[in-house]
Amino acid sequence: MNIVLGITGSIAAVKAPELITLLRTQGHMVRVVLTQGGAEFITPMACKALSNQPVYVHFEDAHSSQNMDHIELARWADCILIAPASANILAQCAHGLADQLLSTVFLATQAPVWMAPAMNSVMWQHPATQANIKHLTGMGVQWIGPNSGTLACGEVGPGRMSEPEEIVAQIFSADTSEKLKNTNLLITAGCTQEAIDTVRFLSNRSTGKMGLALAQAAAEQGAQVTCILGPTHATIPTGIKVIHVVSAAEMHVAVMKALPHQNWFIGCAAVSDYTPQQYSPHKLKKSENFEAIEMRLTTDILAEVSQHTERPQFVVGFAAETDNLIASAKAKQVQKSCDMMIANTVPTLEGDSDRHTVTVLFKGTEHTYPLTDKLTLARQLIDCIAKHAATEPAIPETV
Ligand code: C5P
């Protein structure tokens, strides 16, 4: 997508480099238009280096021989994003002023416009600003934030620009809604707990956040999502059906029950491979010498789903490893007959559980997605799955 990013005079302009980088990482082309105020917070040189595109501050920049004119710039854009949007640019755009480049591009474009306001909370709440917002909303401008919090001026209240990741996520979720309205997705998420006795269990560190982010990303695009979820403290998104389970055996039963009529299956849960052979209905005592607990293998849910007569058309597995990640993931893809395997490193104990990077393995190809927040990554992965699933033959209905 071609994006004109307007940067205006607010301290939140310091978040612009991250925003430009994030948009470029997702494959978008970014051309920056700075207002005079914006150029006082961030230099045209920095924007040019990060966007690898010409940067515009004055009308002459848009009309110089190597650049396009302001009308062409307005036409080039698939989307205009003004972040941060100051009270001044809101007023200029609301009133159709064309005495500076950014407000002129706004006036000359037919592309969708997004604004992420940033200003002092009294300015934000002022009736003049609120009237401008109402007016711009009537013209079709879409808003991202502002968030509430401590502002650069020391006040606490609404007026903080949304974080770059939120901005990007909001623009692209709105862009893709309903693409998956005929898709039923069954997904497992989180860890499992294998009880040893009434108080002890065997488990792992999976938070469930990646699986829930995938469930949310698919639901945002209209998919009917059923999530079989192990114990978690993560926030559960709205718009998905959740079946809570505790053990691998419960997860297996719930998956098999929900399997008919699913189009996609994503095995994102960190299912315990072993479970104690015996469960003690009382708390084991130290004197009972349970230093060696006998274990047995659990059912491999993913492998069973892949080989089932009611196999969904597209089956995705996850491989989390500390060593030989790609080679092990490839081996698992074959063993478990998955269409796609997503290889991820295991975060360290002190690791960041909110950001993630993965490598997607599909038909001999490998694609690595850079480190980002889990929801942004989940949206990219759902797009990737949708693209590849569309090219796979549908499994004929079993009689
Ligand atoms: O073999 P491993 O546990 O590393 O494989 C990981 C993949 O297999 C994940 O997609 C996980 O959800 C799935 N799995 C499963 N049932 C098990 C073990 C793993 O579905 N019992």
Short mmCIF file of C-alpha atoms and ligand atoms in Angstrom, two decimals:
data_model
loop_
_atom_site.label_atom_id
_atom_site.label_comp_id
_atom_site.label_asym_id
_atom_site.label_seq_id
_atom_site.Cartn_x
_atom_site.Cartn_y
_atom_site.Cartn_z
CA MET A 1 0.00 0.00 0.00
CA ASN A 2 1.20 3.55 -0.71
CA ILE A 3 0.90 5.60 2.46
CA VAL A 4 1.36 9.35 2.83
CA LEU A 5 2.35 9.88 6.45
CA GLY A 6 1.70 13.41 7.67
CA ILE A 7 3.73 14.40 10.73
CA THR A 8 2.73 17.57 12.57
CA GLY A 9 4.14 19.61 15.44
CA SER A 10 3.75 17.52 18.56
CA ILE A 11 6.29 15.82 20.79
CA ALA A 12 4.63 12.55 19.73
CA ALA A 13 6.45 13.07 16.39
CA VAL A 14 9.35 11.28 18.10
CA LYS A 15 7.34 8.07 17.63
CA ALA A 16 7.32 8.62 13.84
CA PRO A 17 10.56 6.68 13.14
CA GLU A 18 9.04 3.58 14.76
CA LEU A 19 5.83 4.09 12.79
CA ILE A 20 7.68 4.43 9.46
CA THR A 21 9.75 1.33 10.20
CA LEU A 22 6.69 -0.69 11.20
CA LEU A 23 4.81 0.27 8.02
CA ARG A 24 7.80 -0.58 5.86
CA THR A 25 8.31 -3.92 7.60
CA GLN A 26 4.79 -4.80 6.60
CA GLY A 27 5.62 -4.10 2.97
CA HIS A 28 4.10 -0.61 2.61
CA MET A 29 5.69 2.33 0.83
CA VAL A 30 5.76 5.47 2.98
CA ARG A 31 6.18 9.08 1.80
CA VAL A 32 6.43 11.58 4.63
CA VAL A 33 4.92 15.07 4.55
CA LEU A 34 6.14 17.17 7.47
CA THR A 35 4.50 20.39 8.58
CA GLN A 36 6.84 23.20 9.69
CA GLY A 37 6.00 22.26 13.30
CA GLY A 38 6.63 18.58 12.61
CA ALA A 39 10.06 19.41 11.15
CA GLU A 40 10.99 21.01 14.48
CA PHE A 41 10.55 17.68 16.26
CA ILE A 42 11.95 15.31 13.64
CA THR A 43 14.25 16.09 10.74
CA PRO A 44 13.37 15.52 7.06
CA MET A 45 16.72 13.70 6.81
CA ALA A 46 15.68 11.12 9.44
CA CYS A 47 12.34 10.53 7.67
CA LYS A 48 14.09 10.18 4.32
CA ALA A 49 16.62 7.69 5.67
CA LEU A 50 13.92 5.58 7.30
CA SER A 51 11.37 5.68 4.48
CA ASN A 52 13.91 5.54 1.64
CA GLN A 53 11.57 7.90 -0.21
CA PRO A 54 11.53 11.65 -0.88
CA VAL A 55 10.28 13.76 2.04
CA TYR A 56 8.13 16.85 1.64
CA VAL A 57 7.99 19.93 3.87
CA HIS A 58 7.32 22.85 1.51
CA PHE A 59 5.29 23.10 -1.69
CA GLU A 60 8.59 23.40 -3.58
CA ASP A 61 9.58 19.91 -2.39
CA ALA A 62 6.52 18.45 -4.06
CA HIS A 63 7.15 20.43 -7.24
CA SER A 64 10.88 19.90 -7.60
CA SER A 65 11.96 18.03 -10.70
CA GLN A 66 12.65 14.65 -9.05
CA ASN A 67 9.43 14.61 -7.03
CA MET A 68 5.72 14.51 -7.94
CA ASP A 69 3.48 17.55 -7.45
CA HIS A 70 1.04 17.82 -4.55
CA ILE A 71 -1.88 16.59 -6.65
CA GLU A 72 0.08 13.55 -7.78
CA LEU A 73 1.12 12.88 -4.20
CA ALA A 74 -2.55 12.98 -3.18
CA ARG A 75 -3.40 10.54 -6.01
CA TRP A 76 -0.41 8.27 -5.31
CA ALA A 77 -1.69 7.61 -1.78
CA ASP A 78 -3.84 4.55 -1.05
CA CYS A 79 -4.18 5.95 2.43
CA ILE A 80 -3.30 9.18 4.25
CA LEU A 81 -2.23 8.81 7.86
CA ILE A 82 -1.64 11.91 9.97
CA ALA A 83 0.23 10.89 13.10
CA PRO A 84 0.62 12.86 15.25
CA ALA A 85 -2.29 15.10 14.28
CA SER A 86 -2.08 18.42 16.14
CA ALA A 87 -5.07 20.64 17.02
CA ASN A 88 -3.84 22.96 14.27
CA ILE A 89 -3.94 20.39 11.44
CA LEU A 90 -7.38 19.25 12.61
CA ALA A 91 -8.61 22.84 12.34
CA GLN A 92 -6.97 23.37 8.95
CA CYS A 93 -8.38 20.18 7.45
CA ALA A 94 -11.83 20.75 8.96
CA HIS A 95 -11.99 24.15 7.32
CA GLY A 96 -10.44 23.24 3.97
CA LEU A 97 -7.40 25.50 4.31
CA ALA A 98 -4.73 24.91 1.69
CA ASP A 99 -1.92 27.18 2.76
CA GLN A 100 0.51 24.37 3.58
CA LEU A 101 1.39 21.12 1.86
CA LEU A 102 -0.19 18.60 4.25
CA SER A 103 -3.61 20.28 4.42
CA THR A 104 -3.49 20.70 0.62
CA VAL A 105 -2.80 16.99 0.10
CA PHE A 106 -5.73 16.29 2.47
CA LEU A 107 -7.96 18.48 0.32
CA ALA A 108 -6.75 16.92 -2.94
CA THR A 109 -7.04 13.24 -2.02
CA GLN A 110 -9.84 10.73 -2.39
CA ALA A 111 -7.96 8.10 -0.38
CA PRO A 112 -9.15 7.11 3.11
CA VAL A 113 -7.74 9.36 5.82
CA TRP A 114 -6.73 8.28 9.30
CA MET A 115 -5.72 10.66 12.06
CA ALA A 116 -4.00 9.87 15.35
CA PRO A 117 -4.43 13.06 17.42
CA ALA A 118 -1.87 14.17 20.00
CA MET A 119 -2.29 17.26 22.13
CA ASN A 120 -2.78 18.64 25.64
CA SER A 121 -6.02 17.29 27.14
CA VAL A 122 -7.59 20.73 27.58
CA MET A 123 -6.93 21.48 23.92
CA TRP A 124 -8.41 18.08 22.99
CA GLN A 125 -11.54 18.73 25.02
CA HIS A 126 -11.94 22.32 23.81
CA PRO A 127 -15.27 22.82 22.00
CA ALA A 128 -13.40 24.15 18.94
CA THR A 129 -11.35 20.94 18.61
CA GLN A 130 -14.37 18.74 19.31
CA ALA A 131 -16.37 20.60 16.64
CA ASN A 132 -13.51 20.10 14.15
CA ILE A 133 -13.47 16.39 14.96
CA LYS A 134 -17.20 16.11 14.40
CA HIS A 135 -16.84 17.93 11.12
CA LEU A 136 -13.94 15.73 9.96
CA THR A 137 -15.80 12.56 11.02
CA GLY A 138 -18.65 13.69 8.78
CA MET A 139 -16.12 13.88 5.91
CA GLY A 140 -15.12 10.25 6.54
CA VAL A 141 -11.93 10.77 8.56
CA GLN A 142 -11.23 7.77 10.80
CA TRP A 143 -9.65 8.15 14.23
CA ILE A 144 -7.04 6.27 16.14
CA GLY A 145 -6.94 7.32 19.80
CA PRO A 146 -5.97 9.51 21.47
CA ASN A 147 -5.17 7.46 24.54
CA SER A 148 -5.38 8.74 28.09
CA GLY A 149 -2.33 9.00 30.28
CA THR A 150 0.42 11.34 31.40
CA LEU A 151 1.08 13.90 28.69
CA ALA A 152 4.36 15.61 27.83
CA CYS A 153 3.03 18.82 29.46
CA GLY A 154 2.61 16.95 32.76
CA GLU A 155 -1.18 16.80 32.66
CA VAL A 156 -3.03 13.52 32.94
CA GLY A 157 -5.95 12.88 30.60
CA PRO A 158 -6.85 12.21 26.97
CA GLY A 159 -4.40 13.45 24.35
CA ARG A 160 -1.60 10.88 24.13
CA MET A 161 -1.00 9.63 20.62
CA SER A 162 -1.66 5.90 20.23
CA GLU A 163 1.43 3.71 20.02
CA PRO A 164 2.70 2.97 16.47
CA GLU A 165 1.72 -0.69 16.79
CA GLU A 166 -1.87 0.24 17.73
CA ILE A 167 -2.05 2.69 14.82
CA VAL A 168 -0.90 0.14 12.27
CA ALA A 169 -3.09 -2.61 13.74
CA GLN A 170 -6.21 -0.42 13.62
CA ILE A 171 -5.72 0.70 10.02
CA PHE A 172 -5.14 -2.82 8.72
CA SER A 173 -7.82 -4.58 10.74
CA ALA A 174 -10.43 -2.21 9.30
CA ASP A 175 -9.04 -2.83 5.84
CA THR A 176 -9.50 -6.59 5.95
CA SER A 177 -12.81 -7.21 7.75
CA GLU A 178 -15.14 -9.95 6.47
CA LYS A 179 -12.56 -11.60 4.16
CA LEU A 180 -12.95 -14.82 6.15
CA LYS A 181 -16.67 -14.80 6.69
CA ASN A 182 -17.03 -18.32 5.26
CA THR A 183 -14.15 -19.79 7.26
CA ASN A 184 -14.55 -21.92 10.38
CA LEU A 185 -11.34 -21.96 12.40
CA LEU A 186 -10.61 -24.39 15.20
CA ILE A 187 -7.56 -23.40 17.22
CA THR A 188 -5.86 -24.72 20.33
CA ALA A 189 -4.08 -22.24 22.58
CA GLY A 190 -2.19 -22.04 25.86
CA CYS A 191 -0.61 -24.74 27.96
CA THR A 192 -2.07 -27.87 29.50
CA GLN A 193 -1.79 -28.97 33.11
CA GLU A 194 -1.27 -32.66 33.87
CA ALA A 195 -2.31 -33.40 37.42
CA ILE A 196 0.00 -35.44 39.65
CA ASP A 197 -2.20 -35.14 42.73
CA THR A 198 -4.83 -32.70 44.02
CA VAL A 199 -2.35 -29.81 44.24
CA ARG A 200 0.55 -30.62 41.91
CA PHE A 201 0.70 -30.62 38.14
CA LEU A 202 3.11 -30.76 35.22
CA SER A 203 2.87 -27.84 32.80
CA ASN A 204 4.88 -25.38 30.67
CA ARG A 205 5.30 -21.62 30.29
CA SER A 206 2.97 -21.06 27.32
CA THR A 207 0.88 -17.94 28.06
CA GLY A 208 -1.80 -18.56 25.41
CA LYS A 209 -1.28 -15.01 24.05
CA MET A 210 -0.16 -16.07 20.56
CA GLY A 211 -3.09 -18.45 20.07
CA LEU A 212 -5.57 -15.87 21.35
CA ALA A 213 -4.05 -13.21 19.07
CA LEU A 214 -4.49 -15.57 16.09
CA ALA A 215 -8.08 -16.24 17.16
CA GLN A 216 -8.72 -12.49 17.39
CA ALA A 217 -7.05 -11.75 14.05
CA ALA A 218 -9.18 -14.39 12.29
CA ALA A 219 -12.38 -13.20 14.01
CA GLU A 220 -11.64 -9.61 12.96
CA GLN A 221 -11.79 -10.79 9.36
CA GLY A 222 -15.14 -12.49 9.90
CA ALA A 223 -14.06 -16.10 10.65
CA GLN A 224 -16.13 -18.25 13.03
CA VAL A 225 -13.52 -19.12 15.62
CA THR A 226 -13.63 -21.90 18.20
CA CYS A 227 -10.69 -21.78 20.59
CA ILE A 228 -9.87 -24.75 22.81
CA LEU A 229 -7.99 -22.97 25.54
CA GLY A 230 -5.76 -24.28 28.31
CA PRO A 231 -5.34 -22.45 31.65
CA THR A 232 -4.30 -18.83 31.04
CA HIS A 233 -4.25 -15.37 32.62
CA ALA A 234 -4.33 -13.69 29.18
CA THR A 235 -7.24 -11.45 28.17
CA ILE A 236 -9.74 -13.34 26.04
CA PRO A 237 -10.82 -11.38 22.95
CA THR A 238 -14.47 -10.88 22.16
CA GLY A 239 -16.12 -12.46 19.13
CA ILE A 240 -14.71 -15.97 19.55
CA LYS A 241 -16.15 -19.14 21.08
CA VAL A 242 -13.92 -20.42 23.88
CA ILE A 243 -13.94 -23.91 25.38
CA HIS A 244 -11.82 -24.04 28.51
CA VAL A 245 -9.86 -27.20 29.21
CA VAL A 246 -7.11 -28.13 31.65
CA SER A 247 -5.36 -31.34 30.57
CA ALA A 248 -4.09 -32.67 27.23
CA ALA A 249 -6.76 -35.38 27.40
CA GLU A 250 -9.52 -32.76 27.85
CA MET A 251 -8.06 -30.72 24.99
CA HIS A 252 -8.06 -33.81 22.78
CA VAL A 253 -11.73 -34.59 23.53
CA ALA A 254 -12.80 -30.96 22.97
CA VAL A 255 -10.93 -30.75 19.64
CA MET A 256 -12.43 -33.99 18.33
CA LYS A 257 -15.91 -32.85 19.31
CA ALA A 258 -15.51 -29.51 17.52
CA LEU A 259 -13.71 -30.95 14.46
CA PRO A 260 -16.59 -31.55 12.02
CA HIS A 261 -17.12 -28.72 9.52
CA GLN A 262 -13.94 -26.80 10.35
CA ASN A 263 -12.05 -25.26 7.41
CA TRP A 264 -8.79 -24.57 9.22
CA PHE A 265 -7.12 -26.08 12.25
CA ILE A 266 -4.27 -24.29 14.03
CA GLY A 267 -2.49 -26.23 16.77
CA CYS A 268 -0.95 -23.38 18.71
CA ALA A 269 -1.26 -24.92 22.19
CA ALA A 270 1.81 -26.19 23.99
CA VAL A 271 0.25 -29.55 24.73
CA SER A 272 2.08 -31.63 27.27
CA ASP A 273 3.69 -34.63 25.54
CA TYR A 274 3.54 -36.70 28.72
CA THR A 275 1.07 -37.09 31.55
CA PRO A 276 1.49 -38.91 34.87
CA GLN A 277 0.49 -42.55 34.63
CA GLN A 278 -1.39 -42.23 37.88
CA TYR A 279 -3.27 -39.46 39.61
CA SER A 280 -3.36 -39.36 43.37
CA PRO A 281 -6.72 -38.18 44.73
CA HIS A 282 -4.96 -36.98 47.91
CA LYS A 283 -1.95 -34.72 48.28
CA LEU A 284 1.08 -36.96 48.11
CA LYS A 285 3.25 -36.84 51.20
CA LYS A 286 7.02 -36.57 51.18
CA SER A 287 7.08 -39.92 52.95
CA GLU A 288 5.34 -41.51 49.94
CA ASN A 289 8.63 -41.23 47.99
CA PHE A 290 7.31 -39.85 44.69
CA GLU A 291 10.69 -38.77 43.34
CA ALA A 292 10.07 -40.85 40.22
CA ILE A 293 6.69 -40.31 38.61
CA GLU A 294 5.78 -42.76 35.91
CA MET A 295 4.58 -41.04 32.75
CA ARG A 296 2.82 -42.01 29.56
CA LEU A 297 2.57 -40.25 26.19
CA THR A 298 -0.48 -38.10 25.49
CA THR A 299 -2.33 -38.27 22.18
CA ASP A 300 -0.81 -36.02 19.52
CA ILE A 301 -3.86 -33.90 18.72
CA LEU A 302 -2.33 -32.19 15.71
CA ALA A 303 -1.25 -35.47 14.08
CA GLU A 304 -4.69 -37.00 14.74
CA VAL A 305 -6.49 -33.99 13.23
CA SER A 306 -4.24 -34.14 10.14
CA GLN A 307 -5.03 -37.79 9.54
CA HIS A 308 -8.72 -37.62 10.45
CA THR A 309 -11.45 -38.35 7.90
CA GLU A 310 -12.91 -34.96 8.83
CA ARG A 311 -9.57 -33.23 8.36
CA PRO A 312 -9.97 -29.48 7.87
CA GLN A 313 -8.79 -28.22 4.50
CA PHE A 314 -5.78 -26.42 6.00
CA VAL A 315 -3.85 -27.64 9.05
CA VAL A 316 -1.19 -25.54 10.75
CA GLY A 317 1.19 -26.65 13.49
CA PHE A 318 3.64 -24.80 15.71
CA ALA A 319 7.11 -25.99 16.56
CA ALA A 320 8.77 -24.40 19.57
CA GLU A 321 12.38 -25.43 20.03
CA THR A 322 15.55 -24.23 21.68
CA ASP A 323 17.88 -26.09 19.27
CA ASN A 324 17.90 -26.88 15.54
CA LEU A 325 14.64 -25.01 15.17
CA ILE A 326 14.12 -25.11 11.41
CA ALA A 327 15.31 -28.69 10.92
CA SER A 328 13.07 -29.92 13.77
CA ALA A 329 10.12 -27.92 12.50
CA LYS A 330 10.53 -29.44 9.02
CA ALA A 331 10.65 -32.93 10.50
CA LYS A 332 7.49 -32.22 12.53
CA GLN A 333 5.69 -30.90 9.48
CA VAL A 334 6.21 -34.29 7.81
CA GLN A 335 5.53 -36.40 10.93
CA LYS A 336 2.30 -34.56 11.67
CA SER A 337 1.17 -34.13 8.02
CA CYS A 338 0.61 -30.36 8.42
CA ASP A 339 0.12 -28.03 5.49
CA MET A 340 2.10 -25.34 7.26
CA MET A 341 4.48 -25.37 10.20
CA ILE A 342 5.29 -22.23 12.16
CA ALA A 343 8.68 -22.39 13.85
CA ASN A 344 9.21 -20.25 16.93
CA THR A 345 11.99 -19.96 19.43
CA VAL A 346 11.08 -20.51 23.04
CA PRO A 347 11.25 -17.22 24.99
CA THR A 348 13.71 -17.23 27.84
CA LEU A 349 12.45 -16.95 31.41
CA GLU A 350 13.07 -13.21 31.47
CA GLY A 351 12.03 -12.95 27.80
CA ASP A 352 9.41 -10.62 26.39
CA SER A 353 6.21 -12.65 26.13
CA ASP A 354 4.35 -9.87 24.30
CA ARG A 355 6.59 -9.67 21.23
CA HIS A 356 7.43 -12.49 18.94
CA THR A 357 9.12 -13.58 15.70
CA VAL A 358 8.43 -16.77 13.72
CA THR A 359 9.44 -18.56 10.54
CA VAL A 360 6.66 -19.98 8.37
CA LEU A 361 7.42 -23.21 6.52
CA PHE A 362 5.16 -23.92 3.58
CA LYS A 363 5.81 -26.27 0.64
CA GLY A 364 9.57 -26.01 0.88
CA THR A 365 9.61 -22.22 1.36
CA GLU A 366 10.67 -20.37 4.52
CA HIS A 367 9.55 -16.88 5.46
CA THR A 368 10.66 -15.14 8.64
CA TYR A 369 8.45 -12.46 10.18
CA PRO A 370 10.43 -9.87 12.18
CA LEU A 371 9.98 -9.29 15.90
CA THR A 372 6.74 -7.45 16.61
CA ASP A 373 3.79 -7.52 19.01
CA LYS A 374 1.74 -10.72 18.91
CA LEU A 375 -1.44 -9.18 17.49
CA THR A 376 0.38 -7.57 14.55
CA LEU A 377 2.19 -10.85 13.92
CA ALA A 378 -1.07 -12.80 14.22
CA ARG A 379 -2.71 -10.58 11.60
CA GLN A 380 0.20 -11.19 9.24
CA LEU A 381 0.02 -14.94 9.86
CA ILE A 382 -3.74 -15.10 9.29
CA ASP A 383 -3.25 -13.24 5.98
CA CYS A 384 -0.49 -15.70 5.07
CA ILE A 385 -2.66 -18.73 5.96
CA ALA A 386 -5.61 -17.27 4.01
CA LYS A 387 -3.41 -16.75 0.96
CA HIS A 388 -2.03 -20.31 1.00
CA ALA A 389 -5.27 -22.01 2.05
CA ALA A 390 -6.97 -20.46 -0.98
CA THR A 391 -4.56 -22.33 -3.25
CA GLU A 392 -5.04 -25.72 -1.56
CA PRO A 393 -7.69 -28.07 -2.94
CA ALA A 394 -10.70 -28.41 -0.68
CA ILE A 395 -11.00 -31.83 0.98
CA PRO A 396 -14.01 -33.59 -0.53
CA GLU A 397 -16.95 -34.09 1.86
CA THR A 398 -16.85 -37.55 3.39
CA VAL A 399 -20.00 -39.62 3.03
O1 C5P B 1 5.89 -32.47 19.00
P1 C5P B 1 5.64 -31.11 19.52
O2 C5P B 1 4.91 -31.09 20.83
O3 C5P B 1 6.85 -30.22 19.57
O4 C5P B 1 4.71 -30.46 18.38
C1 C5P B 1 4.17 -29.20 18.49
C2 C5P B 1 2.90 -29.09 17.69
O5 C5P B 1 2.08 -30.23 17.92
C3 C5P B 1 2.05 -27.90 18.13
O6 C5P B 1 1.31 -27.48 17.00
C4 C5P B 1 1.14 -28.51 19.19
O7 C5P B 1 -0.06 -27.77 19.34
C5 C5P B 1 0.89 -29.90 18.63
N1 C5P B 1 0.69 -30.95 19.64
C6 C5P B 1 -0.56 -31.53 19.78
N2 C5P B 1 -0.74 -32.55 20.68
C7 C5P B 1 0.27 -32.99 21.44
C8 C5P B 1 1.54 -32.40 21.32
C9 C5P B 1 1.72 -31.38 20.41
O8 C5P B 1 -1.49 -31.12 19.10
N3 C5P B 1 0.03 -33.94 22.31
#
